[in-house]
Amino acid sequence: MNVILIQVAAIIVAVVSSGIAVFQLFLFLGFPLAEYSWGGKYEGVLPYKMRMISLPSAFLLLFFGFTFLIHSKVIILDFYLPTNIIVVVITIFMGLNTLGNLASKSRKERLVMAPLAAITFIACLFVVITS
């Protein structure tokens, strides 16, 4: 039963991270969603330089989800990938990210991104503690 709960938590990490990655891709493509990111510093479409940061952010978020799926053995690879340290680092990052979103000046970011980050952090923490 514990393995199933760990896998469910890892799937939650992957799904939420993938959703946020899509959001980052939208930012990169110039969708007017800037108020939901970067502390609400920008309105409408992100400036070009900030949009260029969104693309690597999207790939990083996909990597986060994929790493948790591998770590929890939802995805099994034919080779070894040392995920133990990586999931701890991701969990710490998501905890800090949650705090940053909660402290954002942007009401939209606090209402949308903070809960998503918190859900991801809690699921990450569960996987790290129980696996």
PDB file of N, CA and C in Angstrom, residues 20 26 40 42 47 50 57 67 75 86 100 109 117 126:
ATOM      1  N   ILE A  20       2.237  23.287 -14.885  1.00  0.00           N
ATOM      2  CA  ILE A  20       2.983  24.540 -14.735  1.00  0.00           C
ATOM      3  C   ILE A  20       3.959  24.707 -15.902  1.00  0.00           C
ATOM      4  N   PHE A  26       3.285  28.812 -22.353  1.00  0.00           N
ATOM      5  CA  PHE A  26       2.401  29.909 -22.753  1.00  0.00           C
ATOM      6  C   PHE A  26       3.079  31.260 -22.540  1.00  0.00           C
ATOM      7  N   GLY A  40       4.455  39.041 -10.086  1.00  0.00           N
ATOM      8  CA  GLY A  40       3.525  40.025 -10.623  1.00  0.00           C
ATOM      9  C   GLY A  40       4.207  41.305 -11.065  1.00  0.00           C
ATOM     10  N   TYR A  42       5.368  42.106 -13.866  1.00  0.00           N
ATOM     11  CA  TYR A  42       4.984  42.524 -15.214  1.00  0.00           C
ATOM     12  C   TYR A  42       3.489  42.293 -15.417  1.00  0.00           C
ATOM     13  N   PRO A  47       8.268  40.600 -20.849  1.00  0.00           N
ATOM     14  CA  PRO A  47       9.307  41.124 -21.742  1.00  0.00           C
ATOM     15  C   PRO A  47      10.093  39.965 -22.370  1.00  0.00           C
ATOM     16  N   MET A  50      12.524  37.854 -20.277  1.00  0.00           N
ATOM     17  CA  MET A  50      11.834  37.009 -19.296  1.00  0.00           C
ATOM     18  C   MET A  50      11.140  35.838 -19.987  1.00  0.00           C
ATOM     19  N   SER A  57      12.559  26.978 -18.036  1.00  0.00           N
ATOM     20  CA  SER A  57      11.755  26.666 -16.844  1.00  0.00           C
ATOM     21  C   SER A  57      10.768  25.547 -17.143  1.00  0.00           C
ATOM     22  N   THR A  67      11.573  12.896 -13.046  1.00  0.00           N
ATOM     23  CA  THR A  67      12.454  12.377 -11.999  1.00  0.00           C
ATOM     24  C   THR A  67      11.657  11.694 -10.897  1.00  0.00           C
ATOM     25  N   ILE A  75       7.778   4.903 -13.729  1.00  0.00           N
ATOM     26  CA  ILE A  75       8.507   4.666 -14.975  1.00  0.00           C
ATOM     27  C   ILE A  75       9.767   3.899 -14.609  1.00  0.00           C
ATOM     28  N   ILE A  86      18.490  14.002  -6.158  1.00  0.00           N
ATOM     29  CA  ILE A  86      17.746  14.921  -7.024  1.00  0.00           C
ATOM     30  C   ILE A  86      16.362  15.220  -6.453  1.00  0.00           C
ATOM     31  N   GLY A 100       7.960  31.672  -1.829  1.00  0.00           N
ATOM     32  CA  GLY A 100       8.052  32.818  -2.737  1.00  0.00           C
ATOM     33  C   GLY A 100       6.706  33.193  -3.331  1.00  0.00           C
ATOM     34  N   GLU A 109      -0.888  35.564  -8.555  1.00  0.00           N
ATOM     35  CA  GLU A 109       0.134  34.544  -8.325  1.00  0.00           C
ATOM     36  C   GLU A 109      -0.095  33.839  -6.988  1.00  0.00           C
ATOM     37  N   ALA A 117       2.097  25.201  -6.183  1.00  0.00           N
ATOM     38  CA  ALA A 117       3.429  24.933  -5.633  1.00  0.00           C
ATOM     39  C   ALA A 117       3.325  24.181  -4.313  1.00  0.00           C
ATOM     40  N   PHE A 126       6.214  14.044   0.744  1.00  0.00           N
ATOM     41  CA  PHE A 126       5.703  12.710   1.048  1.00  0.00           C
ATOM     42  C   PHE A 126       6.573  11.637   0.391  1.00  0.00           C
TER      43      PHE A 126
END
